[in-house]
Coordinates of C-alpha atoms and ligand atoms in Angstrom, one line a residue:
X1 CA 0.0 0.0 0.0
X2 CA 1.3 3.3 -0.6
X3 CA 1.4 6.1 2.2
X4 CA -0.9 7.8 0.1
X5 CA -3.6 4.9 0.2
X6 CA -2.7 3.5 3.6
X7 CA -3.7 7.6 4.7
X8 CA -6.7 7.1 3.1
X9 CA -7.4 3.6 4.5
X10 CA -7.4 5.4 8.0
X11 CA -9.4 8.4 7.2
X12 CA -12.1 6.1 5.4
X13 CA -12.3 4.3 9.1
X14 CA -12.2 7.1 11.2
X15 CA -15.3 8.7 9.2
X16 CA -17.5 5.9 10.3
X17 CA -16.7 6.0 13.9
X18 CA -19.3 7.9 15.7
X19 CA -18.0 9.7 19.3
X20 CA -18.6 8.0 22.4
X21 CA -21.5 9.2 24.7
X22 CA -20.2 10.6 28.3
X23 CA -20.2 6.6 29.7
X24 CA -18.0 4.7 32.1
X25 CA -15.9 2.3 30.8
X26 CA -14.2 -0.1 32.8
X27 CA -12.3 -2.4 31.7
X28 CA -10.2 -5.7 33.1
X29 CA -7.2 -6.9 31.3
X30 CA -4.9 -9.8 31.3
X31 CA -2.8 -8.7 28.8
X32 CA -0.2 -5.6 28.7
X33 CA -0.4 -5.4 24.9
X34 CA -4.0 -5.1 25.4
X35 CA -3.7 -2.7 28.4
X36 CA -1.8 -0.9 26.1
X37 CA -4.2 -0.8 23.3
X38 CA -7.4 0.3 25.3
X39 CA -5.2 2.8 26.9
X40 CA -4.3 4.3 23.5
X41 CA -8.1 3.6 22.6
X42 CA -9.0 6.4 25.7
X43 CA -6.9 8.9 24.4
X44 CA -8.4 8.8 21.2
X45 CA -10.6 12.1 20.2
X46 CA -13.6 10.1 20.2
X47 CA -13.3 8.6 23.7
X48 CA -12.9 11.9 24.8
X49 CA -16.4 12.6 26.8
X50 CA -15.8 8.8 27.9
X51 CA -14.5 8.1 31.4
X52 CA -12.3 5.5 31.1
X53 CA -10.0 3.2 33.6
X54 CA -8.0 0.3 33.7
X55 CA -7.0 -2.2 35.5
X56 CA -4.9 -6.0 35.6
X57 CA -6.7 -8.9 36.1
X58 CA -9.8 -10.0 34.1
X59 CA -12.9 -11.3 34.3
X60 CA -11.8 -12.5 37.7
X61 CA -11.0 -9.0 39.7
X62 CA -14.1 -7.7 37.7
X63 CA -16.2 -9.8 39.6
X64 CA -14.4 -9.2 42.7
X65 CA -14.7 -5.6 41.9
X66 CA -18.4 -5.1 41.1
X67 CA -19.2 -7.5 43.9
X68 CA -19.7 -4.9 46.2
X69 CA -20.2 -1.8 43.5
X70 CA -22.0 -0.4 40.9
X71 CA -21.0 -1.9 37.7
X72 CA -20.0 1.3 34.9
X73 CA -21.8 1.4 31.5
X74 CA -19.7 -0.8 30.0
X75 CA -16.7 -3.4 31.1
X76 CA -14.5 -4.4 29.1
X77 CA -13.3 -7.7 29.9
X78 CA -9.7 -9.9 28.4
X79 CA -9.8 -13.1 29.0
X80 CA -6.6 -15.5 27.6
X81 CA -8.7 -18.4 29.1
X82 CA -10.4 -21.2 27.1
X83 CA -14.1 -20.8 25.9
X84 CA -15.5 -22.5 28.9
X85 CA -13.5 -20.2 31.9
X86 CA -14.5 -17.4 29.4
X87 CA -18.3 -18.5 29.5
X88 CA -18.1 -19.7 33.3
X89 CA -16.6 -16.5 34.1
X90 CA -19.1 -14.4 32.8
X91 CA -21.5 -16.1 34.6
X92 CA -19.9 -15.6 38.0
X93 CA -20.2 -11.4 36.4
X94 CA -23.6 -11.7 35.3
X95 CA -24.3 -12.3 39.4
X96 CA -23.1 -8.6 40.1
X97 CA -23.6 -6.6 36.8
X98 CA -26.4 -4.0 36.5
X99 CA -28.8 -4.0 34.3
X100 CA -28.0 -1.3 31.9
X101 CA -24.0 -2.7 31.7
X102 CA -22.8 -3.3 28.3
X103 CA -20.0 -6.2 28.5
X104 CA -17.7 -6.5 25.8
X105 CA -15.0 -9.5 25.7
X106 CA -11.7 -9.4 24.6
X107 CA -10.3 -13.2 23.5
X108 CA -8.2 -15.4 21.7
X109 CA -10.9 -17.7 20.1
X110 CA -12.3 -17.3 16.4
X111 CA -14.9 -19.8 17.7
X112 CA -18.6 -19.5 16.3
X113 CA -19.9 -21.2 18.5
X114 CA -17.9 -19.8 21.2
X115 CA -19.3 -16.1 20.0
X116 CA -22.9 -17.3 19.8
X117 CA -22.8 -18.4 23.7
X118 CA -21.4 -15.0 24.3
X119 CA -24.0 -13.1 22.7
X120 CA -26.6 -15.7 24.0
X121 CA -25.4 -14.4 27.5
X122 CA -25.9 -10.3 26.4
X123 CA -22.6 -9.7 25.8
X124 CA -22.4 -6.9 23.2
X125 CA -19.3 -7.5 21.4
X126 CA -16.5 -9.9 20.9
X127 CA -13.1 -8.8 19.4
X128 CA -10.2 -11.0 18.8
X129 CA -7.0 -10.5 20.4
X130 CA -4.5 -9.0 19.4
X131 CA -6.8 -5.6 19.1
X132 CA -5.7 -2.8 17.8
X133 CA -6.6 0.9 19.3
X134 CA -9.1 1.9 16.6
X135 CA -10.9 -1.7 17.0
X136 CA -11.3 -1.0 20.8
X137 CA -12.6 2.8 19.9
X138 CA -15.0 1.0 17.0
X139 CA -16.2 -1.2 19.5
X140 CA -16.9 1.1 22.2
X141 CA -18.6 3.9 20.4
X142 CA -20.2 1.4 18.4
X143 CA -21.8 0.0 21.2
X144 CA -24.3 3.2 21.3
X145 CA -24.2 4.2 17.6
X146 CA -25.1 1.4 15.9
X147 CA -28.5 2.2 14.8
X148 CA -30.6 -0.1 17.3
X149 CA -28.3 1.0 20.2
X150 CA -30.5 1.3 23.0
X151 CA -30.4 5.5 23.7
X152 CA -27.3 5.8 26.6
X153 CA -29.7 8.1 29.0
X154 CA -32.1 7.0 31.1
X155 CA -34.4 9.8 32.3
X156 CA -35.4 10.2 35.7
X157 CA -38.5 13.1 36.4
X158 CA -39.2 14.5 39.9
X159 CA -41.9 16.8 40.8
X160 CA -43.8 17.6 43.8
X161 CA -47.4 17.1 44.5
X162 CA -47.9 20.2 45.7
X163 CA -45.0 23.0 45.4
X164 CA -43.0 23.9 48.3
X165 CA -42.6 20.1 49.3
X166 CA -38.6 19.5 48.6
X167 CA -39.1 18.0 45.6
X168 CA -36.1 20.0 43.6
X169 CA -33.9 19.5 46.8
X170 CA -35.3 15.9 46.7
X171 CA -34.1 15.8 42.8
X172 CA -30.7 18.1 43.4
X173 CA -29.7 15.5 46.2
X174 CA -30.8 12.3 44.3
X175 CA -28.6 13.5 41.2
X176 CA -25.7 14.3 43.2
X177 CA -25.5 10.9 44.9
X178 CA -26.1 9.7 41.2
X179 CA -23.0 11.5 40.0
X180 CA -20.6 11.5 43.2
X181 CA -21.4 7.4 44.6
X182 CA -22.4 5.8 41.1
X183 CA -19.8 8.0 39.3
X184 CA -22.2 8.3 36.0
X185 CA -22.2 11.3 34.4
X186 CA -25.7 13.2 35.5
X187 CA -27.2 16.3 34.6
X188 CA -29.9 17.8 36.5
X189 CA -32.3 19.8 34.0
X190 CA -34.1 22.6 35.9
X191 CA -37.5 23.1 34.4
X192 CA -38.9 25.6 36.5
X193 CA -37.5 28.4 34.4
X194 CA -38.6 31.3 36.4
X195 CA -38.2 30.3 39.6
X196 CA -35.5 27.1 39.6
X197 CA -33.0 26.7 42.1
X198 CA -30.8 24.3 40.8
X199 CA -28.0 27.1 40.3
X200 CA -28.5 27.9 43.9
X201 CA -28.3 24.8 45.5
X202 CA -25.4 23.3 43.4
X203 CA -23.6 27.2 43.7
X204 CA -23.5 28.2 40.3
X205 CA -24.2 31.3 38.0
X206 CA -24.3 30.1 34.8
X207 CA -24.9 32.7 32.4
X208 CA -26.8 29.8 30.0
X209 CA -29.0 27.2 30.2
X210 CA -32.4 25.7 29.6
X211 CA -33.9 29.1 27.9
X212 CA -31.3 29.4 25.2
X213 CA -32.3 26.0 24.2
X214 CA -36.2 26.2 24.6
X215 CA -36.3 28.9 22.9
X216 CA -34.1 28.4 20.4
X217 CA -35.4 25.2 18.9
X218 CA -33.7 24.9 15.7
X219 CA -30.4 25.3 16.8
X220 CA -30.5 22.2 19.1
X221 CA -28.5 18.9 18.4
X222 CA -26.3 17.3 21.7
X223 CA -23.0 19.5 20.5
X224 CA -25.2 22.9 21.3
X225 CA -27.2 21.3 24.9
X226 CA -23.5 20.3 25.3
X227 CA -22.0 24.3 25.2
X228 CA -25.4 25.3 27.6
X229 CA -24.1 22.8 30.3
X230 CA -22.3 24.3 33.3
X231 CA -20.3 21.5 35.2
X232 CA -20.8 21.2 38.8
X233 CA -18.7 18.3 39.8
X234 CA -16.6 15.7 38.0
X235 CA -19.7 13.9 36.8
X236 CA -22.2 16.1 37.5
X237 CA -23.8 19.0 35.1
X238 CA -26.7 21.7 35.1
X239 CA -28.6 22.4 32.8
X240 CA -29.7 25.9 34.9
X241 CA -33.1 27.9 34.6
X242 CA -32.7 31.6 33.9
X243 CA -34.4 32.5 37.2
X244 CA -35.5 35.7 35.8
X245 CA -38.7 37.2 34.9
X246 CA -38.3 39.4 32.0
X247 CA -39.7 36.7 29.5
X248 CA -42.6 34.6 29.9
X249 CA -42.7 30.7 30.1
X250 CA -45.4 29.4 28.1
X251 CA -44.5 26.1 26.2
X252 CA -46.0 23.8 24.0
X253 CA -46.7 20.1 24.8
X254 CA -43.8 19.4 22.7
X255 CA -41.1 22.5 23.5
X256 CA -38.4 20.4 25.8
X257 CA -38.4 16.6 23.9
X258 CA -36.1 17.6 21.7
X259 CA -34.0 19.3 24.3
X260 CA -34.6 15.9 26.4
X261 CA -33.8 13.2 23.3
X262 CA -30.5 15.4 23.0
X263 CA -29.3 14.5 26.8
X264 CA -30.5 11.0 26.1
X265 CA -27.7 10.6 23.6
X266 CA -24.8 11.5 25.5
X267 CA -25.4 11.7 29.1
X268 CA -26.2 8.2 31.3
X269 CA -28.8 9.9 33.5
X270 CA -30.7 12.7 33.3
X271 CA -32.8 14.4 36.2
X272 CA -35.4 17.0 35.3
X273 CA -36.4 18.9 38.2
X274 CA -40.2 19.1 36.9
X275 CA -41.8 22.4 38.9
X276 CA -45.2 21.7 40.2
X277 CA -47.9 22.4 37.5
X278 CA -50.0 20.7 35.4
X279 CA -49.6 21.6 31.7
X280 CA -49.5 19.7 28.7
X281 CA -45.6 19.7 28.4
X282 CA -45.5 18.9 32.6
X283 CA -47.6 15.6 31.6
X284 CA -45.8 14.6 28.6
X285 CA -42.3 15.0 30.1
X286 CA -43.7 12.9 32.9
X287 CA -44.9 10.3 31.1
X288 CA -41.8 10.2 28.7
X289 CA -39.6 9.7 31.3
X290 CA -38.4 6.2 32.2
X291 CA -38.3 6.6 35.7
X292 CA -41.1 9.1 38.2
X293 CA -40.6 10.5 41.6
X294 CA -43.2 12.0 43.4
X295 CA -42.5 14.1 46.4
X296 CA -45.9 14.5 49.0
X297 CA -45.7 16.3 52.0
X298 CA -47.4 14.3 54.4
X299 CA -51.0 16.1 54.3
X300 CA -54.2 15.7 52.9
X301 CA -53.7 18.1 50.0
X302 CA -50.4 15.9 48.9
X303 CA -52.3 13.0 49.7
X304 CA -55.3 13.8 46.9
X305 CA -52.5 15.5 44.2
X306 CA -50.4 12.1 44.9
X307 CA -52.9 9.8 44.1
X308 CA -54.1 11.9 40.9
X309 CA -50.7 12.1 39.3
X310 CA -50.1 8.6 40.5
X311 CA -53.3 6.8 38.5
X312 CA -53.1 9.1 36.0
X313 CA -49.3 7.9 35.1
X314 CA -49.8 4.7 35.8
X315 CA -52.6 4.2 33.4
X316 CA -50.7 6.1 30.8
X317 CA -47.6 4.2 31.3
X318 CA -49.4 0.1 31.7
X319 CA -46.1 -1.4 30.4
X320 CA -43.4 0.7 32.7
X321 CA -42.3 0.3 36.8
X322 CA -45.4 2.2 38.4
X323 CA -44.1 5.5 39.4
X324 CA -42.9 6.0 42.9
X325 CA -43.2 8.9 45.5
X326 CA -41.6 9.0 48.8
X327 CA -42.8 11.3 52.0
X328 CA -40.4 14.4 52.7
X329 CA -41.2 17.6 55.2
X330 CA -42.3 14.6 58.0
X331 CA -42.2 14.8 61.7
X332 CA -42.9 18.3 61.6
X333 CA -43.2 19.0 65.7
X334 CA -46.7 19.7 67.0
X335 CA -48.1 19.2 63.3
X336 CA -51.0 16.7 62.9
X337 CA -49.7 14.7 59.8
X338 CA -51.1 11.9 57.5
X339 CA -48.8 8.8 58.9
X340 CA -47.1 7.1 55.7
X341 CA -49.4 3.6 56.3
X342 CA -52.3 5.6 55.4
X343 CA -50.7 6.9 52.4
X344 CA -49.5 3.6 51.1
X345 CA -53.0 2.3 51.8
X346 CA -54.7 5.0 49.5
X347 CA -51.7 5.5 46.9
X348 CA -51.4 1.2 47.0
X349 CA -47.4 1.2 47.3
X350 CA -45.4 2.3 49.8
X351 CA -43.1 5.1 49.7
X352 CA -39.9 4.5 48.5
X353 CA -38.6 7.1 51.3
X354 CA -39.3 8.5 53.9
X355 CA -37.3 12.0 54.7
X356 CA -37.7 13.6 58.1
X357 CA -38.4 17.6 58.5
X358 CA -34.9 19.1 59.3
X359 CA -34.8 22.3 59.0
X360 CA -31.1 22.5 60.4
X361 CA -29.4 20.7 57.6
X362 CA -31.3 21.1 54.7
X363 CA -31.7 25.3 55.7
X364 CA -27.6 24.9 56.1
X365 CA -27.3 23.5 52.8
X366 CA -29.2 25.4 50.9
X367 CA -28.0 28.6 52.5
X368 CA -24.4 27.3 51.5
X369 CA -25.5 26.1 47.9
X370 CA -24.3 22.6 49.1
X371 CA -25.9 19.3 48.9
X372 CA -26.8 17.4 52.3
X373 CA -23.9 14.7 51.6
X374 CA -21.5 17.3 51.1
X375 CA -22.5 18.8 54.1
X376 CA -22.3 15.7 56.3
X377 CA -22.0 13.0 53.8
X378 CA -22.8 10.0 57.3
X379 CA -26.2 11.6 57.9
X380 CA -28.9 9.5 57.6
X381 CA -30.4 11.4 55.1
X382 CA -28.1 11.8 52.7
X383 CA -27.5 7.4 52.7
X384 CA -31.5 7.8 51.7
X385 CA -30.5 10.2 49.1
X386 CA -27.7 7.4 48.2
X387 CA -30.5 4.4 47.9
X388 CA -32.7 6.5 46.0
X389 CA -30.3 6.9 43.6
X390 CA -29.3 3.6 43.3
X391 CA -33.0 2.6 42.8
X392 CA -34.0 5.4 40.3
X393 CA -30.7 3.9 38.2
X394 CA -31.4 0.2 38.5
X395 CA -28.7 -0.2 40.3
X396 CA -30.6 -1.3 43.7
X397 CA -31.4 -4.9 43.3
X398 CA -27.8 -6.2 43.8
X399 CA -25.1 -6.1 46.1
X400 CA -24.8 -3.1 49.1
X401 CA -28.9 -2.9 49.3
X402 CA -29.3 -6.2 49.6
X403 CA -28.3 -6.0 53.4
X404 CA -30.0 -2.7 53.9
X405 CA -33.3 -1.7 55.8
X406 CA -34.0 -0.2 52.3
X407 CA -34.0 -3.9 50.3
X408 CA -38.1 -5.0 51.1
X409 CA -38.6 -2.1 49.8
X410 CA -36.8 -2.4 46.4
X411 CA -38.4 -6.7 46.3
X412 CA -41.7 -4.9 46.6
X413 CA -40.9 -2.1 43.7
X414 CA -39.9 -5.0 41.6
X415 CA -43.0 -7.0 42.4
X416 CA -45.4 -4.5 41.5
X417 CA -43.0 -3.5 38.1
Ligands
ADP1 N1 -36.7 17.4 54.6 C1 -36.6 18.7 54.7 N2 -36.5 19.3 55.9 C2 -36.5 20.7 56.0 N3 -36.5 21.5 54.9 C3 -36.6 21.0 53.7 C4 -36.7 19.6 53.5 N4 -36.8 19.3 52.2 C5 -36.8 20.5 51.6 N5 -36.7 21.5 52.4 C6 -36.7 23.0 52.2 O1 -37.9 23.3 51.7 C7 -37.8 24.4 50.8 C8 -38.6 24.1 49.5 O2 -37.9 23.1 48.8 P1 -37.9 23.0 47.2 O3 -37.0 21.8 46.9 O4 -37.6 24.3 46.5 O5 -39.4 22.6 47.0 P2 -40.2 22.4 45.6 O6 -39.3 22.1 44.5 O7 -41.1 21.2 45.9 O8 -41.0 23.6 45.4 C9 -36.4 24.7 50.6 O9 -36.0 25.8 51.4 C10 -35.7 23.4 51.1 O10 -34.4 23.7 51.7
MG2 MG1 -39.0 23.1 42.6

């Protein structure tokens, strides 16, 4: 081949390799040539929103390592075994991987038959070793642009029942423990444009956000949503509301899906902080969503506004998990208050939490622009904020909850799904 060509051979791939979303990637080698290769694969310009790490010790230590933690979006796992430790193996992984995890398997078998077992067993792709860096890239971004590549996001909507219930702090806490404890990339989308306080509690004055998008709508694809993004922490981003008042907010049922679809395609979750109204855009971001959180107070008002938005979604989503709410703004001294068994009696699940009135703390936070876990990361409520983001992410039915107070409550979710 001549330079010429063999420059043209490359170009002609790198065309048809689509950038990776903002996923974890983990992966387990045995190998240091192949180490080496998914290493180089990281650095390449279209890994560059992916968070990628390595480590020694295949399908083994992967176990070992996701054992007792939230698998990524996608492990990579090299095994140098024969087809059956490669099989058994992934069996022993399949115990402790989320659902959600994309598993692709680095090995030394052209096998068939080997490959069919593999994919029989969900794994997404099999490449031969030796691998090269662009094969690891190809196989990586393919995994969510190949054109029945499940979307990367999954979209989680909180709003209150009534307003004034915590439901934003509710959502600002649950995305945080999202980003910080499950280390996937979140961004919180604050859809009370007028009044949000997502830049308040997370301490930041974006000077862009929601409204450039909304009302903008031709201009939007993921690189734009991607430039209206401030980043709060390592994993987690805002997409802010203006919080001011010279324009008015009227949408159409349609103004944020494309705004929404957009996150979907690069970011693993997305929280909308969904103010409390009842438009036609508030209901068809509801019901769009994959996952609903409800936040009641624990009165009679809550009570009636729960149960509404509660039959309502779950008749207009048959096939999905029901929606769930959980009690906040409970225990409020002296303050006759609806106890949770009677909600659960007329709502027909429990709540997924319960979160005591503390006007201490979550005053201190919000004063401070902080999150409760960042204030005092071993308070109670912030390892509620923890479970409820491992259950809003799938990630609740394995490993840490399992031994938790929180656990019946997760069998139960699953039950009713
Ligand atoms: N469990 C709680 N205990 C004490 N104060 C709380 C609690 N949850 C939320 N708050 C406070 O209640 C106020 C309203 O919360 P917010 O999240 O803005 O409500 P919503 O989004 O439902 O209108 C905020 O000042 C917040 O700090
Ligand atoms: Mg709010």
């Amino acid at each position: 081949m001549t330079d010429i060509m063999q420059a043209a051979a490359v170009e002609d791939q790198a065309e048809h390799i689509a950038p990776a979303p903002r996923v974890s990637v983990q992966a387990f080698c045995e190998t240091v040539e192949t180490a080496a290769a998914v290493q180089a694969a990281g650095e390449d310009r279209r890994m560059s929103k992916a968070h990628l790490k390595i480590q020694m010790g295949g399908i083994t230590a992967a176990a070992e390592a996701y054992s007792n933690a939230p698998t990524p979006n996608v492990i990579i796992i090299e095994s140098v075994g024969r087809g059956d430790d490669v099989l058994n193996g992934l069996d022993s992984l399949a115990d402790v991987c989320d659902a959600g995890t994309r598993v692709v398997v680095i090995g030394r078998h052209n096998d068939v038959l080997l490959y069919r077992e593999l994919t029989r067993r969900g794994v997404s792709d099999y490449l031969i070793s030796p691998v090269g860096t662009l094969d690891v890239v190809r196989a990586i971004c393919g995994l969510f642009s190949a054109p029945d590549a499940k979307p990367v996001g999954r979209v989680i909507a909180v709003i209150g029942a009534k307003g004034g219930v915590g439901a934003s702090t509710v959502a600002h806490n649950i995305a945080f423990a999202v980003a910080h404890d499950l280390q996937l990339d979140t961004v919180v989308t604050d859809l009370d444009l007028g009044f949000g306080t997502a830049g308040l509690d997370y301490n930041q004055d974006p000077t862009q956000g929601i409204a450039d998008a909304v009302f903008s709508p031709d201009r939007i694809d993921t690189a734009f949503i991607d430039r209206l993004l401030s980043k709060c922490t390592d994993h987690l981003s805002l997409l802010a509301a203006p919080a001011t008042l010279e324009r008015v907010y009227d949408f159409g049922e349609e103004a944020f899906d494309s705004i929404v679809d957009s996150l979907r395609a690069t970011m693993p979750c997305i929280v909308l902080d969904i103010p409390h109204q009842w438009t036609g855009w508030t209901k068809r971001t509801l019901i769009a969503a994959d996952d609903i959180l409800i936040v009641a107070a624990p009165d009679l008002a809550n009570l009636r506004n729960a149960k509404n938005m509660l039959d309502l979604l779950r008749a207009a989503r048959p096939n999905d998990r029901r929606p769930s709410y959980c009690l906040n703004l409970v225990s409020v001294p002296k303050r006759p208050e609806i106890k949770p068994a009677d909600f659960a009696k007329a709502l027909g699940d429990q709540p997924v939490a319960i979160i005591p009135f503390e006007p201490q703390v979550f005053g201190t936070a919000a004063n401070n622009g902080q999150m409760l876990a960042e204030l005092s990361s071993s308070h109670r409520t912030a390892e509620t904020f923890r479970q409820l983001a491992q259950m809003l992410t799938g990630r609740a039915d394995t490993k840490k909850s399992k031994s938790s107070l929180f656990a019946p409550i997760i069998e139960m979710l699953k039950r009713s799904a």
